[in-house]
Coordinates of N, CA, C and O in Angstrom, one line a residue:
X1 N -13.7 43.9 -28.7 CA -13.3 42.6 -29.1 C -12.7 41.8 -28.0 O -12.7 40.5 -28.0
X2 N -12.2 42.5 -27.0 CA -11.5 41.8 -25.9 C -12.5 40.9 -25.1 O -12.2 39.8 -24.7
X3 N -13.7 41.4 -24.9 CA -14.7 40.6 -24.2 C -15.1 39.3 -25.0 O -15.5 38.3 -24.4
X4 N -15.0 39.4 -26.3 CA -15.3 38.2 -27.1 C -14.2 37.2 -26.9 O -14.5 36.0 -26.7
X5 N -13.0 37.6 -26.9 CA -11.9 36.7 -26.6 C -12.0 36.1 -25.2 O -11.8 34.9 -25.0
X6 N -12.3 36.9 -24.2 CA -12.5 36.4 -22.9 C -13.7 35.4 -22.8 O -13.5 34.3 -22.2
X7 N -14.7 35.7 -23.5 CA -15.9 34.7 -23.6 C -15.5 33.4 -24.2 O -15.8 32.3 -23.7
X8 N -14.7 33.5 -25.3 CA -14.3 32.2 -26.0 C -13.4 31.4 -25.1 O -13.5 30.2 -24.9
X9 N -12.4 32.1 -24.5 CA -11.4 31.3 -23.6 C -12.1 30.8 -22.4 O -11.9 29.6 -22.0
X10 N -13.0 31.5 -21.8 CA -13.8 31.0 -20.6 C -14.6 29.8 -21.0 O -14.6 28.8 -20.2
X11 N -15.3 29.9 -22.1 CA -16.1 28.7 -22.5 C -15.2 27.5 -22.8 O -15.6 26.4 -22.4
X12 N -14.1 27.7 -23.4 CA -13.2 26.6 -23.7 C -12.6 26.0 -22.4 O -12.6 24.8 -22.3
X13 N -12.2 26.8 -21.5 CA -11.6 26.3 -20.3 C -12.6 25.6 -19.4 O -12.3 24.6 -18.8
X14 N -13.8 26.2 -19.4 CA -14.9 25.5 -18.6 C -15.1 24.1 -19.2 O -15.3 23.2 -18.5
X15 N -15.1 24.0 -20.5 CA -15.3 22.7 -21.2 C -14.2 21.7 -20.8 O -14.5 20.5 -20.8
X16 N -13.0 22.2 -20.6 CA -11.9 21.3 -20.2 C -12.0 20.8 -18.7 O -11.5 19.8 -18.4
X17 N -12.6 21.6 -17.9 CA -12.6 21.4 -16.5 C -13.8 20.6 -16.0 O -13.7 19.9 -14.9
X18 N -14.9 20.6 -16.6 CA -16.1 19.9 -16.1 C -16.7 18.9 -17.1 O -16.3 19.0 -18.3
X19 N -17.6 18.1 -16.7 CA -18.2 17.1 -17.6 C -19.2 17.9 -18.5 O -19.6 19.0 -18.2
X20 N -19.7 17.2 -19.5 CA -20.5 17.9 -20.6 C -21.8 18.3 -20.0 O -22.4 19.3 -20.5
X21 N -22.4 17.6 -19.1 CA -23.7 18.0 -18.5 C -23.6 19.2 -17.7 O -24.4 20.2 -17.9
X22 N -22.6 19.3 -16.9 CA -22.3 20.5 -16.1 C -22.0 21.7 -17.0 O -22.4 22.8 -16.7
X23 N -21.2 21.4 -18.0 CA -20.8 22.4 -19.0 C -22.1 23.0 -19.6 O -22.2 24.3 -19.6
X24 N -22.9 22.2 -20.1 CA -24.1 22.7 -20.8 C -25.0 23.5 -19.8 O -25.5 24.6 -20.2
X25 N -25.2 22.9 -18.6 CA -26.0 23.6 -17.6 C -25.4 25.0 -17.3 O -26.1 25.9 -17.1
X26 N -24.1 25.0 -17.1 CA -23.4 26.3 -16.7 C -23.6 27.3 -17.8 O -23.8 28.5 -17.5
X27 N -23.5 26.9 -19.1 CA -23.6 27.9 -20.2 C -25.0 28.4 -20.2 O -25.2 29.7 -20.3
X28 N -26.0 27.6 -20.1 CA -27.4 28.0 -20.2 C -27.8 28.9 -19.0 O -28.3 30.0 -19.1
X29 N -27.5 28.4 -17.8 CA -27.8 29.1 -16.6 C -27.0 30.4 -16.5 O -27.6 31.5 -16.1
X30 N -25.7 30.4 -16.9 CA -24.9 31.6 -16.9 C -25.5 32.7 -17.8 O -25.6 33.9 -17.5
X31 N -26.0 32.3 -19.0 CA -26.6 33.2 -20.0 C -27.9 33.8 -19.4 O -28.1 35.0 -19.5
X32 N -28.7 33.0 -18.8 CA -29.9 33.4 -18.3 C -29.7 34.4 -17.1 O -30.3 35.5 -17.0
X33 N -28.8 34.0 -16.2 CA -28.5 34.9 -15.0 C -27.8 36.2 -15.5 O -28.1 37.3 -14.9
X34 N -27.0 36.2 -16.5 CA -26.3 37.4 -17.0 C -27.3 38.3 -17.6 O -27.3 39.6 -17.3
X35 N -28.3 37.8 -18.3 CA -29.3 38.6 -18.9 C -30.2 39.2 -17.9 O -30.5 40.4 -17.9
X36 N -30.6 38.4 -16.9 CA -31.4 38.9 -15.8 C -30.7 39.9 -15.0 O -31.3 41.0 -14.7
X37 N -29.4 39.7 -14.7 CA -28.7 40.7 -13.9 C -28.6 42.1 -14.7 O -28.7 43.1 -14.1
X38 N -28.4 42.0 -16.0 CA -28.3 43.2 -16.8 C -29.6 44.0 -16.8 O -29.6 45.2 -16.6
X39 N -30.7 43.3 -16.9 CA -32.0 44.0 -16.9 C -32.4 44.5 -15.5 O -33.0 45.6 -15.4
X40 N -31.9 43.8 -14.5 CA -32.2 44.3 -13.1 C -31.3 45.4 -12.6 O -31.7 46.3 -12.0
X41 N -30.0 45.3 -12.9 CA -29.0 46.2 -12.3 C -28.3 47.1 -13.3 O -27.6 48.0 -13.0
X42 N -28.4 46.8 -14.6 CA -27.7 47.5 -15.6 C -28.4 48.8 -16.0 O -29.6 49.1 -15.7
X43 N -27.7 49.7 -16.6 CA -28.2 51.0 -17.0 C -28.6 50.9 -18.5 O -27.7 50.9 -19.4
X44 N -29.8 50.7 -18.8 CA -30.3 50.5 -20.2 C -30.0 51.7 -21.0 O -29.9 51.6 -22.3
X45 N -29.9 52.9 -20.5 CA -29.6 54.1 -21.3 C -28.2 54.1 -21.9 O -28.0 54.7 -22.9
X46 N -27.3 53.4 -21.2 CA -25.9 53.3 -21.7 C -25.7 52.1 -22.6 O -24.6 51.9 -23.1
X47 N -26.7 51.3 -22.8 CA -26.6 50.1 -23.6 C -26.4 50.5 -25.1 O -27.3 51.1 -25.7
X48 N -25.3 50.0 -25.7 CA -25.1 50.3 -27.1 C -24.9 48.9 -27.8 O -23.9 48.3 -27.6
X49 N -25.9 48.4 -28.5 CA -25.8 47.0 -29.0 C -24.7 46.8 -30.0 O -24.2 45.7 -30.1
X50 N -24.3 47.8 -30.8 CA -23.2 47.7 -31.8 C -23.3 46.4 -32.5 O -22.5 45.5 -32.4
X51 N -24.3 46.2 -33.3 CA -24.6 45.0 -34.0 C -23.5 44.6 -35.0 O -23.5 43.5 -35.6
X52 N -22.6 45.5 -35.3 CA -21.5 45.2 -36.2 C -20.6 44.0 -35.7 O -20.0 43.3 -36.5
X53 N -20.4 43.9 -34.4 CA -19.6 42.9 -33.8 C -20.4 41.6 -33.5 O -19.8 40.6 -33.1
X54 N -21.7 41.6 -33.7 CA -22.5 40.5 -33.3 C -22.2 39.2 -34.1 O -22.1 38.2 -33.5
X55 N -22.0 39.2 -35.4 CA -21.6 38.0 -36.1 C -20.4 37.3 -35.6 O -20.4 36.1 -35.4
X56 N -19.3 38.1 -35.4 CA -18.1 37.5 -34.9 C -18.2 37.0 -33.5 O -17.7 35.9 -33.1
X57 N -19.0 37.7 -32.6 CA -19.3 37.2 -31.3 C -20.1 35.9 -31.3 O -19.8 35.0 -30.6
X58 N -21.1 35.9 -32.1 CA -22.0 34.7 -32.2 C -21.2 33.5 -32.7 O -21.2 32.4 -32.2
X59 N -20.4 33.7 -33.8 CA -19.5 32.6 -34.3 C -18.5 32.1 -33.3 O -18.4 30.9 -33.1
X60 N -17.8 33.1 -32.7 CA -16.8 32.7 -31.7 C -17.4 31.9 -30.5 O -16.9 30.9 -30.0
X61 N -18.5 32.4 -30.0 CA -19.2 31.8 -28.9 C -19.6 30.4 -29.3 O -19.4 29.4 -28.5
X62 N -20.2 30.2 -30.4 CA -20.7 28.9 -30.9 C -19.6 27.9 -31.0 O -19.7 26.8 -30.6
X63 N -18.5 28.4 -31.6 CA -17.3 27.5 -31.8 C -16.7 27.1 -30.5 O -16.4 25.9 -30.3
X64 N -16.6 28.0 -29.6 CA -16.0 27.7 -28.3 C -16.9 26.8 -27.5 O -16.4 25.9 -26.8
X65 N -18.2 27.0 -27.5 CA -19.1 26.1 -26.8 C -19.0 24.7 -27.4 O -19.0 23.7 -26.7
X66 N -19.0 24.6 -28.7 CA -18.9 23.3 -29.4 C -17.6 22.6 -29.1 O -17.6 21.4 -28.7
X67 N -16.5 23.3 -29.2 CA -15.2 22.7 -28.9 C -15.1 22.3 -27.4 O -14.6 21.2 -27.1
X68 N -15.6 23.2 -26.5 CA -15.6 22.8 -25.1 C -16.4 21.6 -24.8 O -16.0 20.7 -24.0
X69 N -17.6 21.5 -25.4 CA -18.4 20.3 -25.2 C -17.8 19.0 -25.7 O -17.8 18.0 -25.1
X70 N -17.1 19.1 -26.9 CA -16.4 18.0 -27.4 C -15.3 17.5 -26.5 O -15.1 16.3 -26.2
X71 N -14.4 18.4 -26.1 CA -13.3 18.1 -25.2 C -13.9 17.5 -23.9 O -13.3 16.6 -23.3
X72 N -14.9 18.1 -23.4 CA -15.5 17.6 -22.1 C -16.0 16.2 -22.3 O -15.8 15.4 -21.4
X73 N -16.7 15.9 -23.4 CA -17.2 14.6 -23.6 C -16.1 13.6 -23.8 O -16.2 12.5 -23.3
X74 N -15.0 13.9 -24.5 CA -13.9 13.0 -24.7 C -13.2 12.7 -23.4 O -12.8 11.6 -23.1
X75 N -13.1 13.7 -22.5 CA -12.5 13.5 -21.2 C -13.3 12.5 -20.4 O -12.8 11.6 -19.7
X76 N -14.6 12.7 -20.5 CA -15.5 11.8 -19.7 C -15.4 10.4 -20.2 O -15.4 9.4 -19.4
X77 N -15.3 10.2 -21.5 CA -15.1 8.8 -22.1 C -13.8 8.2 -21.6 O -13.8 7.0 -21.3
X78 N -12.7 8.9 -21.6 CA -11.5 8.4 -21.1 C -11.6 8.0 -19.7 O -11.1 6.9 -19.3
X79 N -12.2 8.8 -18.9 CA -12.4 8.4 -17.4 C -13.2 7.2 -17.3 O -12.9 6.3 -16.5
X80 N -14.3 7.0 -18.1 CA -15.1 5.8 -18.0 C -14.3 4.6 -18.4 O -14.4 3.6 -17.8
X81 N -13.5 4.7 -19.5 CA -12.7 3.6 -19.9 C -11.7 3.2 -18.8 O -11.5 2.0 -18.6
X82 N -11.1 4.2 -18.1 CA -10.2 3.9 -17.0 C -10.9 3.1 -15.9 O -10.4 2.2 -15.3
X83 N -12.1 3.6 -15.6 CA -12.9 3.0 -14.5 C -13.3 1.5 -14.8 O -13.2 0.7 -14.0
X84 N -13.6 1.3 -16.1 CA -14.0 -0.1 -16.5 C -12.7 -0.9 -16.5 O -12.8 -2.1 -16.1
X85 N -11.6 -0.4 -16.8 CA -10.3 -1.2 -16.8 C -10.0 -1.5 -15.3 O -9.6 -2.6 -15.0
X86 N -10.1 -0.5 -14.4 CA -9.9 -0.8 -13.0 C -10.9 -1.8 -12.4 O -10.5 -2.6 -11.6
X87 N -12.1 -1.8 -12.9 CA -13.1 -2.8 -12.5 C -12.7 -4.2 -12.9 O -12.7 -5.1 -12.1
X88 N -12.2 -4.3 -14.1 CA -11.8 -5.6 -14.6 C -10.5 -6.1 -13.8 O -10.4 -7.3 -13.4
X89 N -9.6 -5.2 -13.6 CA -8.4 -5.5 -12.9 C -8.7 -5.9 -11.4 O -8.1 -6.8 -10.9
X90 N -9.6 -5.2 -10.8 CA -10.1 -5.5 -9.4 C -10.7 -6.9 -9.4 O -10.4 -7.7 -8.4
X91 N -11.5 -7.3 -10.4 CA -12.0 -8.6 -10.4 C -11.0 -9.7 -10.6 O -11.0 -10.7 -9.9
X92 N -10.0 -9.4 -11.4 CA -8.9 -10.4 -11.6 C -8.1 -10.5 -10.4 O -7.7 -11.7 -10.0
X93 N -7.7 -9.4 -9.7 CA -6.9 -9.5 -8.5 C -7.7 -10.3 -7.4 O -7.1 -11.1 -6.7
X94 N -9.0 -10.0 -7.3 CA -9.8 -10.7 -6.3 C -9.9 -12.2 -6.5 O -9.7 -13.0 -5.6
X95 N -10.0 -12.5 -7.8 CA -10.0 -14.0 -8.1 C -8.7 -14.6 -7.8 O -8.7 -15.7 -7.3
X96 N -7.6 -14.0 -8.2 CA -6.3 -14.5 -7.9 C -6.0 -14.6 -6.4 O -5.2 -15.5 -6.0
X97 N -6.6 -13.8 -5.6 CA -6.4 -13.8 -4.2 C -7.2 -15.0 -3.5 O -6.9 -15.5 -2.5
X98 N -8.4 -15.2 -4.1 CA -9.3 -16.3 -3.6 C -8.6 -17.7 -3.6 O -8.8 -18.4 -2.6
X99 N -7.9 -18.0 -4.6 CA -7.3 -19.3 -4.8 C -6.3 -19.6 -3.6 O -6.5 -20.6 -2.9
X100 N -5.3 -18.8 -3.4 CA -4.4 -19.1 -2.3 C -5.1 -19.1 -0.9 O -4.8 -19.9 0.0
X101 N -6.0 -18.1 -0.7 CA -6.7 -18.1 0.6 C -7.5 -19.3 0.8 O -7.6 -19.8 1.9
X102 N -8.2 -19.8 -0.2 CA -9.0 -21.0 -0.1 C -8.0 -22.2 0.3 O -8.4 -23.1 1.1
X103 N -6.9 -22.3 -0.4 CA -5.9 -23.3 -0.1 C -5.4 -23.2 1.4 O -5.3 -24.3 2.0
X104 N -5.1 -22.0 1.8 CA -4.7 -21.9 3.2 C -5.8 -22.3 4.2 O -5.6 -22.9 5.2
X105 N -7.0 -21.9 3.8 CA -8.2 -22.3 4.7 C -8.3 -23.8 4.8 O -8.6 -24.4 5.9
X106 N -8.2 -24.5 3.7 CA -8.3 -26.0 3.7 C -7.1 -26.6 4.5 O -7.3 -27.5 5.3
X107 N -5.9 -26.0 4.3 CA -4.7 -26.5 5.1 C -4.9 -26.3 6.6 O -4.6 -27.1 7.4
X108 N -5.5 -25.2 6.9 CA -5.8 -24.9 8.4 C -6.8 -25.9 8.9 O -6.7 -26.3 10.1
X109 N -7.8 -26.3 8.1 CA -8.7 -27.3 8.6 C -8.0 -28.6 8.8 O -8.3 -29.3 9.8
X110 N -7.1 -29.0 8.0 CA -6.3 -30.2 8.2 C -5.5 -30.1 9.4 O -5.4 -31.0 10.2
X111 N -4.8 -29.0 9.6 CA -4.0 -28.7 10.8 C -4.8 -28.8 12.1 O -4.4 -29.3 13.1
X112 N -6.1 -28.3 12.0 CA -6.9 -28.3 13.2 C -7.2 -29.7 13.7 O -7.3 -29.9 14.8
X113 N -7.3 -30.6 12.7 CA -7.6 -32.0 13.1 C -6.3 -32.7 13.6 O -6.4 -33.5 14.5
X114 N -5.2 -32.4 13.0 CA -3.9 -33.1 13.4 C -3.1 -32.5 14.5 O -2.4 -33.2 15.3
X115 N -3.1 -31.2 14.6 CA -2.3 -30.5 15.6 C -2.5 -30.9 17.0 O -1.5 -31.0 17.8
X116 N -3.8 -31.0 17.5 CA -3.9 -31.4 18.9 C -3.2 -32.7 19.2 O -2.7 -32.8 20.3
X117 N -3.3 -33.7 18.3 CA -2.6 -34.9 18.6 C -1.1 -34.8 18.6 O -0.4 -35.4 19.5
X118 N -0.5 -33.9 17.8 CA 0.9 -33.6 17.8 C 1.3 -32.9 19.1 O 2.3 -33.3 19.7
X119 N 0.5 -31.9 19.5 CA 0.8 -31.2 20.8 C 0.7 -32.2 22.0 O 1.6 -32.2 22.9
X120 N -0.3 -33.0 22.0 CA -0.5 -34.0 23.0 C 0.7 -35.0 23.0 O 1.2 -35.3 24.1
X121 N 1.1 -35.5 21.9 CA 2.2 -36.4 21.8 C 3.5 -35.8 22.3 O 4.3 -36.4 23.0
X122 N 3.7 -34.5 22.0 CA 4.9 -33.8 22.4 C 4.9 -33.7 24.0 O 5.9 -34.0 24.7
X123 N 3.7 -33.4 24.5 CA 3.6 -33.2 26.0 C 3.8 -34.6 26.7 O 4.5 -34.6 27.7
X124 N 3.3 -35.7 26.1 CA 3.5 -37.0 26.7 C 5.0 -37.4 26.6 O 5.6 -37.9 27.5
X125 N 5.6 -37.1 25.5 CA 7.1 -37.4 25.3 C 7.9 -36.6 26.3 O 8.9 -37.1 26.9
X126 N 7.6 -35.4 26.5 CA 8.3 -34.5 27.5 C 8.1 -35.0 28.9 O 9.0 -35.1 29.7
X127 N 6.9 -35.4 29.2 CA 6.6 -36.0 30.5 C 7.3 -37.3 30.8 O 7.7 -37.6 31.9
X128 N 7.5 -38.1 29.7 CA 8.1 -39.4 29.9 C 9.7 -39.2 29.9 O 10.4 -40.2 30.1
X129 N 10.1 -38.0 29.8 CA 11.6 -37.7 29.9 C 12.3 -38.0 28.6 O 13.6 -38.2 28.7
X130 N 11.7 -38.1 27.5 CA 12.3 -38.3 26.2 C 13.1 -37.1 25.9 O 12.8 -36.0 26.3
X131 N 14.1 -37.3 25.0 CA 15.0 -36.2 24.6 C 14.3 -35.5 23.4 O 14.5 -35.8 22.2
X132 N 13.5 -34.4 23.7 CA 12.8 -33.7 22.7 C 13.2 -32.2 22.9 O 13.5 -31.8 24.0
X133 N 13.1 -31.4 21.8 CA 13.5 -30.0 21.9 C 12.5 -29.3 22.9 O 11.3 -29.7 22.9
X134 N 13.0 -28.3 23.6 CA 12.1 -27.6 24.6 C 11.2 -26.6 23.9 O 11.7 -25.7 23.1
X135 N 9.9 -26.7 24.0 CA 9.0 -25.7 23.6 C 8.2 -25.2 24.8 O 7.6 -26.0 25.5
X136 N 8.3 -23.9 25.0 CA 7.6 -23.4 26.2 C 6.1 -23.7 26.2 O 5.5 -23.8 25.1
X137 N 5.5 -23.8 27.3 CA 4.1 -24.1 27.4 C 3.2 -23.1 26.7 O 2.2 -23.4 26.1
X138 N 3.6 -21.8 26.9 CA 2.8 -20.7 26.2 C 2.8 -20.9 24.7 O 1.8 -20.7 24.1
X139 N 4.0 -21.3 24.2 CA 4.1 -21.5 22.7 C 3.2 -22.7 22.3 O 2.6 -22.6 21.2
X140 N 3.2 -23.7 23.1 CA 2.3 -24.9 22.8 C 0.9 -24.5 22.8 O 0.1 -24.9 21.9
X141 N 0.4 -23.7 23.7 CA -1.0 -23.3 23.8 C -1.3 -22.4 22.5 O -2.4 -22.5 22.0
X142 N -0.3 -21.5 22.2 CA -0.5 -20.7 21.0 C -0.6 -21.5 19.7 O -1.4 -21.2 18.8
X143 N 0.3 -22.5 19.6 CA 0.3 -23.4 18.4 C -1.0 -24.1 18.3 O -1.5 -24.2 17.1
X144 N -1.7 -24.5 19.3 CA -2.9 -25.2 19.3 C -4.0 -24.3 18.7 O -5.0 -24.8 18.1
X145 N -3.9 -23.0 18.8 CA -5.0 -22.1 18.3 C -4.7 -21.5 16.9 O -5.5 -20.8 16.3
X146 N -3.5 -21.8 16.4 CA -3.1 -21.2 15.1 C -4.1 -21.6 14.0 O -4.5 -20.8 13.2
X147 N -4.5 -22.9 13.8 CA -5.4 -23.3 12.7 C -6.7 -22.5 12.8 O -7.2 -22.1 11.7
X148 N -7.3 -22.3 13.9 CA -8.5 -21.6 14.0 C -8.3 -20.1 13.6 O -9.2 -19.5 13.0
X149 N -7.2 -19.5 14.1 CA -7.0 -18.1 13.7 C -6.7 -18.0 12.2 O -7.2 -17.0 11.6
X150 N -6.0 -19.0 11.6 CA -5.8 -19.0 10.1 C -7.2 -19.1 9.4 O -7.4 -18.3 8.4
X151 N -8.0 -20.0 9.9 CA -9.3 -20.1 9.2 C -10.2 -18.8 9.3 O -10.8 -18.4 8.4
X152 N -10.1 -18.2 10.5 CA -10.9 -17.0 10.8 C -10.4 -15.9 9.8 O -11.1 -15.2 9.2
X153 N -9.1 -15.7 9.7 CA -8.5 -14.7 8.9 C -8.8 -14.9 7.4 O -9.2 -14.0 6.7
X154 N -8.7 -16.2 7.0 CA -9.1 -16.5 5.6 C -10.5 -16.2 5.3 O -10.9 -15.7 4.3
X155 N -11.4 -16.7 6.2 CA -12.8 -16.4 6.0 C -13.2 -15.0 6.0 O -13.9 -14.5 5.1
X156 N -12.5 -14.2 6.9 CA -12.8 -12.7 6.9 C -12.3 -12.1 5.6 O -13.0 -11.3 5.0
X157 N -11.1 -12.5 5.1 CA -10.6 -11.9 3.9 C -11.4 -12.3 2.7 O -11.7 -11.5 1.8
X158 N -11.9 -13.6 2.6 CA -12.7 -14.0 1.5 C -14.1 -13.2 1.6 O -14.6 -12.9 0.5
X159 N -14.6 -13.0 2.7 CA -15.8 -12.2 2.8 C -15.6 -10.7 2.3 O -16.5 -10.2 1.6
X160 N -14.5 -10.2 2.6 CA -14.2 -8.8 2.1 C -14.0 -8.8 0.6 O -14.6 -7.9 -0.1
X161 N -13.4 -9.8 0.1 CA -13.2 -9.9 -1.4 C -14.6 -10.1 -2.0 O -14.9 -9.4 -3.0
X162 N -15.5 -10.9 -1.4 CA -16.8 -11.0 -2.0 C -17.6 -9.7 -2.0 O -18.3 -9.4 -2.9
X163 N -17.4 -9.0 -0.9 CA -18.1 -7.7 -0.8 C -17.6 -6.7 -1.8 O -18.3 -6.0 -2.5
X164 N -16.3 -6.7 -2.0 CA -15.7 -5.8 -3.0 C -16.1 -6.2 -4.4 O -16.5 -5.3 -5.3
X165 N -16.2 -7.5 -4.7 CA -16.6 -7.9 -6.0 C -18.1 -7.6 -6.3 O -18.5 -7.2 -7.3
X166 N -18.9 -7.7 -5.2 CA -20.3 -7.4 -5.3 C -20.5 -5.9 -5.6 O -21.3 -5.4 -6.4
X167 N -19.6 -5.1 -4.9 CA -19.7 -3.6 -5.1 C -19.2 -3.3 -6.5 O -19.9 -2.4 -7.2
X168 N -18.2 -3.9 -7.0 CA -17.8 -3.7 -8.4 C -18.9 -4.1 -9.4 O -19.1 -3.4 -10.4
X169 N -19.5 -5.2 -9.1 CA -20.6 -5.7 -10.0 C -21.8 -4.8 -10.1 O -22.4 -4.6 -11.1
X170 N -22.2 -4.3 -8.9 CA -23.4 -3.6 -8.8 C -23.3 -2.1 -9.3 O -24.3 -1.5 -9.6
X171 N -22.1 -1.6 -9.3 CA -21.9 -0.2 -9.8 C -22.1 -0.1 -11.3 O -21.6 -0.9 -12.0
X172 N -22.9 0.9 -11.7 CA -23.1 1.2 -13.1 C -22.2 2.3 -13.4 O -22.5 3.5 -13.1
X173 N -21.1 2.0 -14.0 CA -20.0 3.0 -14.3 C -20.3 3.9 -15.4 O -19.6 4.9 -15.7
X174 N -21.4 3.7 -16.2 CA -21.7 4.5 -17.4 C -22.6 5.7 -17.0 O -22.9 6.4 -17.9
X175 N -22.9 5.8 -15.8 CA -23.8 7.0 -15.4 C -23.0 8.3 -15.4 O -21.9 8.3 -15.1

């Protein structure tokens, strides 16, 4: 009777650990391989079928396989629901990130048009000897390129968000 208990526990634990397709394939393939191994390597002269234990073995095996398959299928459903929730959350986060990035991109475009005139005006005022705060030349050159860097960063990030959304949209999570 010990081997029947081992068989039941093994079937049940296998059902908890793998998905139902792998579970079913493992049970069928395992039974076929065990039978084949017995006929190839076992000693048929020592085989005692003892059919008195067969009903309890068949019942226990059937119940454990059924219970393992049910638990395996339920676990798979829970994982699918989590994936779908993460997909929806990812879409929401991506949408919420797009709005401020687009706003920053538009602001950078406006800065790109106005900033060169401001930098030029500062340089002219400095040359004329007006009392203006000192900004190093390297900082002035860096300031002039900020809008283009902002636009590039926003465009790159928006492209990444678009690729992620496309990936989320194209994946069939129910497989």
